[in-house]
XYZ file of N, CA and C in Angstrom:
384
model
N -18.620 -1.879 -3.074
C -18.736 -3.451 -2.389
C -18.523 -3.242 -0.992
N -19.157 -3.442 -0.347
C -18.603 -3.580 0.944
C -17.938 -3.981 1.862
N -17.844 -4.075 2.997
C -16.320 -4.333 3.743
C -17.264 -5.875 4.383
N -18.575 -6.299 4.747
C -19.391 -7.645 4.676
C -18.948 -8.633 3.433
N -19.146 -7.974 2.050
C -18.520 -8.974 0.702
C -17.614 -9.144 0.836
N -16.087 -7.912 1.288
C -14.772 -8.591 1.666
C -14.488 -9.670 1.811
N -15.048 -9.188 3.596
C -14.791 -9.849 4.602
C -14.823 -11.210 4.154
N -16.589 -11.393 3.551
C -17.098 -12.921 3.255
C -15.955 -13.668 1.982
N -15.689 -12.225 1.367
C -15.078 -13.355 0.085
C -13.497 -14.058 0.660
N -12.841 -13.045 1.666
C -11.844 -13.431 2.232
C -11.889 -14.646 3.250
N -13.218 -14.868 4.209
C -13.134 -16.137 5.044
C -13.501 -17.368 3.825
N -14.424 -16.672 3.029
C -14.315 -18.359 2.442
C -13.387 -18.445 1.711
N -12.649 -17.701 1.489
C -11.210 -18.022 0.205
C -10.368 -18.824 0.995
N -9.947 -18.059 2.204
C -9.166 -19.174 3.459
C -10.092 -20.460 3.603
N -11.373 -20.846 4.014
C -12.305 -22.234 3.890
C -11.862 -23.327 2.441
N -11.375 -22.351 1.165
C -10.968 -22.536 -0.112
C -9.970 -23.058 -0.030
N -9.170 -22.272 0.392
C -7.811 -22.550 0.565
C -7.280 -23.571 1.392
N -7.433 -23.715 2.382
C -7.578 -25.013 3.002
C -7.743 -26.507 2.763
N -9.540 -26.258 2.299
C -9.499 -27.656 1.554
C -8.916 -28.320 0.460
N -8.766 -27.119 -0.448
C -7.803 -27.227 -1.817
C -6.708 -27.690 -1.060
N -5.870 -27.387 -0.005
C -4.507 -27.764 0.552
C -4.467 -29.457 0.792
N -5.626 -29.158 1.518
C -5.636 -31.361 1.387
C -5.356 -32.072 0.371
N -6.531 -31.527 -0.265
C -6.514 -32.333 -1.410
C -5.713 -32.228 -2.448
N -4.886 -30.860 -2.912
C -4.003 -31.179 -3.878
C -3.528 -29.356 -3.651
N -2.315 -30.053 -2.932
C -1.130 -28.827 -1.904
C -0.658 -28.153 -3.381
N -0.772 -28.337 -4.497
C 0.120 -27.645 -5.604
C -1.194 -26.024 -6.107
N -1.645 -26.612 -5.455
C -3.043 -25.328 -6.176
C -3.639 -24.925 -5.275
N -2.949 -24.924 -3.919
C -3.558 -24.074 -2.994
C -2.911 -22.722 -2.967
N -1.643 -22.895 -3.395
C -1.046 -21.009 -3.627
C -1.205 -20.744 -4.710
N -1.603 -21.279 -6.096
C -1.928 -20.404 -6.959
C -3.462 -19.651 -6.917
N -3.922 -20.557 -6.230
C -5.253 -19.682 -5.527
C -5.691 -18.477 -4.660
N -4.377 -18.574 -3.670
C -4.049 -17.872 -2.584
C -3.788 -16.753 -3.352
N -3.291 -16.936 -4.173
C -2.600 -15.444 -4.720
C -3.692 -14.806 -5.683
N -4.551 -15.425 -6.429
C -5.597 -15.156 -6.901
C -6.409 -14.074 -6.063
N -6.699 -14.833 -4.807
C -7.619 -13.996 -4.049
C -7.066 -12.682 -3.719
N -5.547 -12.999 -3.392
C -4.767 -11.439 -3.277
C -5.019 -10.616 -3.918
N -4.815 -11.145 -4.867
C -4.688 -10.022 -5.920
C -6.421 -9.614 -6.369
N -7.325 -10.072 -6.316
C -8.104 -9.830 -6.359
C -8.903 -8.705 -5.326
N -8.248 -9.355 -4.226
C -8.502 -8.100 -3.306
C -8.397 -6.748 -2.771
N -6.856 -6.781 -3.199
C -5.758 -5.693 -3.852
C -7.062 -5.072 -4.670
N -7.210 -5.270 -5.893
C -8.403 -4.192 -7.416
C -8.853 -3.863 -6.371
N -10.026 -5.214 -4.893
C -10.999 -3.835 -4.705
C -10.181 -2.984 -3.899
N -9.594 -2.961 -3.147
C -8.757 -2.123 -2.371
C -8.605 -0.935 -3.396
N -7.798 -1.448 -4.808
C -7.320 -0.309 -5.630
C -8.354 0.714 -5.984
N -9.971 -0.436 -6.276
C -11.150 1.059 -6.756
C -11.722 1.384 -5.431
N -11.117 1.210 -3.738
C -11.910 2.161 -2.692
C -11.539 3.087 -2.418
N -10.187 2.846 -2.966
C -8.690 4.228 -3.055
C -8.810 5.396 -3.840
N -9.266 4.821 -5.133
C -9.845 5.738 -6.360
C -10.509 6.538 -5.626
N -11.674 6.842 -5.110
C -12.299 8.092 -4.923
C -11.779 8.981 -3.688
N -10.838 8.057 -2.670
C -10.308 9.138 -1.740
C -8.940 9.576 -2.630
N -8.731 9.016 -3.695
C -7.575 9.658 -4.088
C -7.588 11.255 -5.121
N -9.350 10.804 -6.127
C -9.252 11.903 -6.628
C -9.967 12.804 -5.134
N -10.569 12.734 -4.768
C -10.694 13.709 -3.459
C -9.340 14.791 -2.854
N -8.646 14.202 -2.660
C -7.409 14.601 -2.330
C -6.861 15.595 -2.359
N -6.198 14.672 -4.620
C -6.144 15.689 -5.393
C -6.980 17.338 -5.434
N -8.500 16.761 -5.642
C -8.824 18.379 -5.616
C -8.889 19.057 -4.491
N -8.930 18.992 -3.414
C -8.345 19.175 -2.320
C -6.732 19.976 -2.185
N -5.917 19.419 -2.737
C -4.445 19.843 -2.684
C -4.497 20.916 -3.901
N -5.351 20.620 -5.350
C -5.504 21.772 -6.043
C -6.002 22.781 -5.666
N -6.590 23.375 -4.752
C -7.041 24.405 -4.690
C -6.332 24.901 -2.873
N -5.508 24.185 -2.882
C -4.359 24.807 -1.597
C -3.404 25.124 -1.784
N -2.415 25.325 -1.387
C -0.531 24.983 -1.546
C -0.194 23.904 -0.410
N -0.600 23.125 -0.592
C -0.453 21.973 -0.067
C -0.012 20.593 -0.883
N 0.074 20.771 -2.455
C -0.152 19.746 -3.789
C 1.329 19.077 -3.330
N 2.454 19.546 -3.115
C 3.349 18.753 -3.495
C 3.396 18.121 -2.236
N 2.949 18.239 -1.159
C 2.713 17.660 0.097
C 2.452 16.601 0.090
N 0.834 16.142 -0.871
C -0.289 15.703 -0.896
C 0.280 14.378 -1.761
N 0.877 14.816 -3.064
C 1.493 14.208 -3.828
C 2.266 13.357 -3.727
N 3.526 13.874 -2.180
C 4.581 12.596 -1.761
C 3.723 11.702 -0.830
N 2.891 12.243 -0.291
C 1.807 11.522 0.708
C 1.633 10.095 0.045
N 0.262 10.783 -1.053
C -0.750 10.167 -1.739
C 0.630 8.938 -2.329
N 2.128 8.959 -3.120
C 2.938 7.965 -3.650
C 3.546 7.212 -2.602
N 3.735 8.120 -1.433
C 4.395 7.069 -0.170
C 3.094 5.908 0.422
N 1.803 6.378 0.580
C 0.832 5.710 0.643
C 0.587 4.741 -0.075
N 1.166 4.616 -1.885
C 1.063 3.669 -3.042
C 2.175 2.828 -2.459
N 3.095 3.148 -2.334
C 4.441 2.250 -1.899
C 4.175 1.371 -0.910
N 3.429 1.610 0.137
C 3.488 1.290 1.134
C 2.525 -0.296 0.767
N 1.442 0.396 0.300
C 0.383 -0.874 0.014
C 0.918 -2.179 -1.127
N 1.699 -1.771 -2.089
C 2.184 -2.297 -3.081
C 3.318 -3.352 -2.540
N 4.307 -2.730 -1.788
C 5.128 -3.365 -1.225
C 4.700 -4.420 0.002
N 3.659 -4.062 0.973
C 3.141 -5.005 1.510
C 2.473 -5.997 1.210
N 1.808 -5.405 0.794
C 0.984 -6.603 -0.849
C 2.004 -7.681 -0.786
N 2.935 -7.095 -1.478
C 4.173 -8.840 -2.081
C 4.301 -9.199 -1.079
N 4.774 -8.079 0.122
C 5.434 -8.857 0.949
C 4.566 -9.958 1.759
N 3.295 -9.479 1.843
C 2.895 -10.511 2.516
C 2.650 -12.018 1.538
N 2.489 -12.076 0.202
C 2.949 -13.138 -0.613
C 3.580 -13.776 -0.901
N 4.761 -13.155 -0.778
C 6.207 -13.606 -0.192
C 5.834 -15.037 0.932
N 5.586 -13.830 1.917
C 5.501 -14.806 3.271
C 4.578 -15.827 3.239
N 3.325 -16.107 2.364
C 1.838 -17.128 2.073
C 2.951 -18.072 1.689
N 4.005 -17.735 0.691
C 4.616 -19.277 0.128
C 5.684 -19.258 0.642
N 5.724 -18.727 1.879
C 6.980 -19.167 2.725
C 8.576 -18.895 2.554
N 8.411 -17.244 1.730
C 9.647 -17.020 1.525
C 9.623 -15.903 2.096
N 9.712 -15.949 3.917
C 10.046 -14.760 4.724
C 11.267 -13.796 4.321
N 12.385 -14.399 4.152
C 13.664 -13.583 3.696
C 13.464 -12.718 2.640
N 12.614 -12.817 1.755
C 12.117 -12.089 0.362
C 11.135 -11.037 0.832
N 10.475 -11.775 1.818
C 9.559 -10.264 2.193
C 9.639 -9.620 3.144
N 10.869 -9.851 3.930
C 11.326 -8.824 4.876
C 12.316 -7.672 3.539
N 13.130 -8.253 2.482
C 13.835 -7.571 1.803
C 13.018 -6.696 0.942
N 11.627 -7.089 0.313
C 10.237 -5.933 -0.163
C 10.130 -5.281 1.057
N 9.871 -5.422 2.335
C 9.424 -4.531 2.728
C 10.744 -3.668 2.893
N 11.819 -3.829 3.245
C 12.870 -2.573 3.254
C 13.261 -2.050 2.132
N 12.976 -2.542 0.572
C 12.661 -1.866 -0.478
C 11.681 -1.072 -0.280
N 10.669 -1.214 0.060
C 9.356 -0.146 0.218
C 9.998 0.899 0.829
N 10.745 0.166 2.332
C 10.699 1.568 3.027
C 11.855 2.583 2.556
N 12.689 1.783 1.992
C 14.131 2.918 1.525
C 12.809 3.485 0.532
N 12.198 3.195 -0.243
C 11.666 3.954 -2.115
C 10.492 4.667 -0.967
N 10.266 4.472 0.251
C 9.345 5.908 0.556
C 10.211 6.903 0.946
N 11.436 6.824 1.821
C 11.985 7.740 1.760
C 12.986 8.430 0.627
N 13.452 7.633 -0.239
C 13.822 8.669 -1.515
C 12.711 9.456 -1.641
N 11.424 9.424 -1.898
C 9.796 10.117 -2.585
C 9.592 11.267 -1.173
N 10.145 11.077 0.057
C 10.060 11.969 0.877
C 11.279 12.836 1.165
N 12.408 12.804 0.438
C 13.705 13.660 0.268
C 13.235 15.449 -0.218
N 12.462 15.053 -1.372
C 12.233 16.687 -1.533
C 11.317 17.410 -0.478
N 10.878 16.878 0.332
C 9.974 17.468 1.433
C 10.724 17.511 2.950
N 12.188 16.637 3.058
C 12.563 16.738 4.483
C 13.579 17.589 4.104
N 13.860 18.398 2.694
C 14.793 19.483 2.506
C 14.019 20.762 2.692
N 12.628 20.555 2.153
C 12.166 22.240 1.786
C 11.767 21.850 3.732
N 11.510 21.436 4.331
C 11.257 21.077 5.873
C 12.655 21.859 7.136
N 13.612 21.331 5.849
C 14.980 21.647 6.665
C 15.076 23.260 6.857
N 14.898 23.823 5.317
C 14.657 24.957 4.633
C 13.594 25.752 5.479
N 13.078 25.912 5.809
C 11.897 26.550 6.552
C 12.512 26.383 8.166
N 13.059 25.433 8.177
C 13.237 25.288 9.373
C 14.333 26.174 9.678
N 15.617 26.569 8.756
C 16.529 27.629 8.735
C 16.120 28.759 8.987
N 15.133 28.872 7.789
C 14.824 30.378 7.927
C 14.228 30.662 8.413
N 13.422 29.881 9.357
C 12.382 30.021 10.975
C 13.490 30.623 11.767
N 14.749 29.679 11.734
C 15.995 29.876 13.127
C 16.034 31.520 12.439
N 17.204 31.965 11.610
C 17.991 32.819 11.358
C 16.812 34.072 10.785
N 15.179 34.031 10.950
C 14.869 34.943 11.189
C 14.732 36.394 11.878
């Protein structure tokens, strides 16, 4: 699916949500959430070849642990950002802010082994 198809679908969905909101406001939110989930699935299908390529590169180099942390962090960022956007669309900005905070903490937790290895490397360089 190319970018023009995705953006056309998104614009059509926004128009549909606006029209539905005027006619039956209680149906507008589920339609919006459905479209958001559908676009997220398109995003996942586009990320899969990138992930395969990066895994192929990481298998051939010594960067495997670093790339795995990067990919996990990217996934956490996408999921938390998408969830926060849905919460914001539903009018729950406080919950959205907490979802984003939890995502940031999860990324930091995922990166802790990398930070430790970088600090050990810096220590080795300083005392070598």
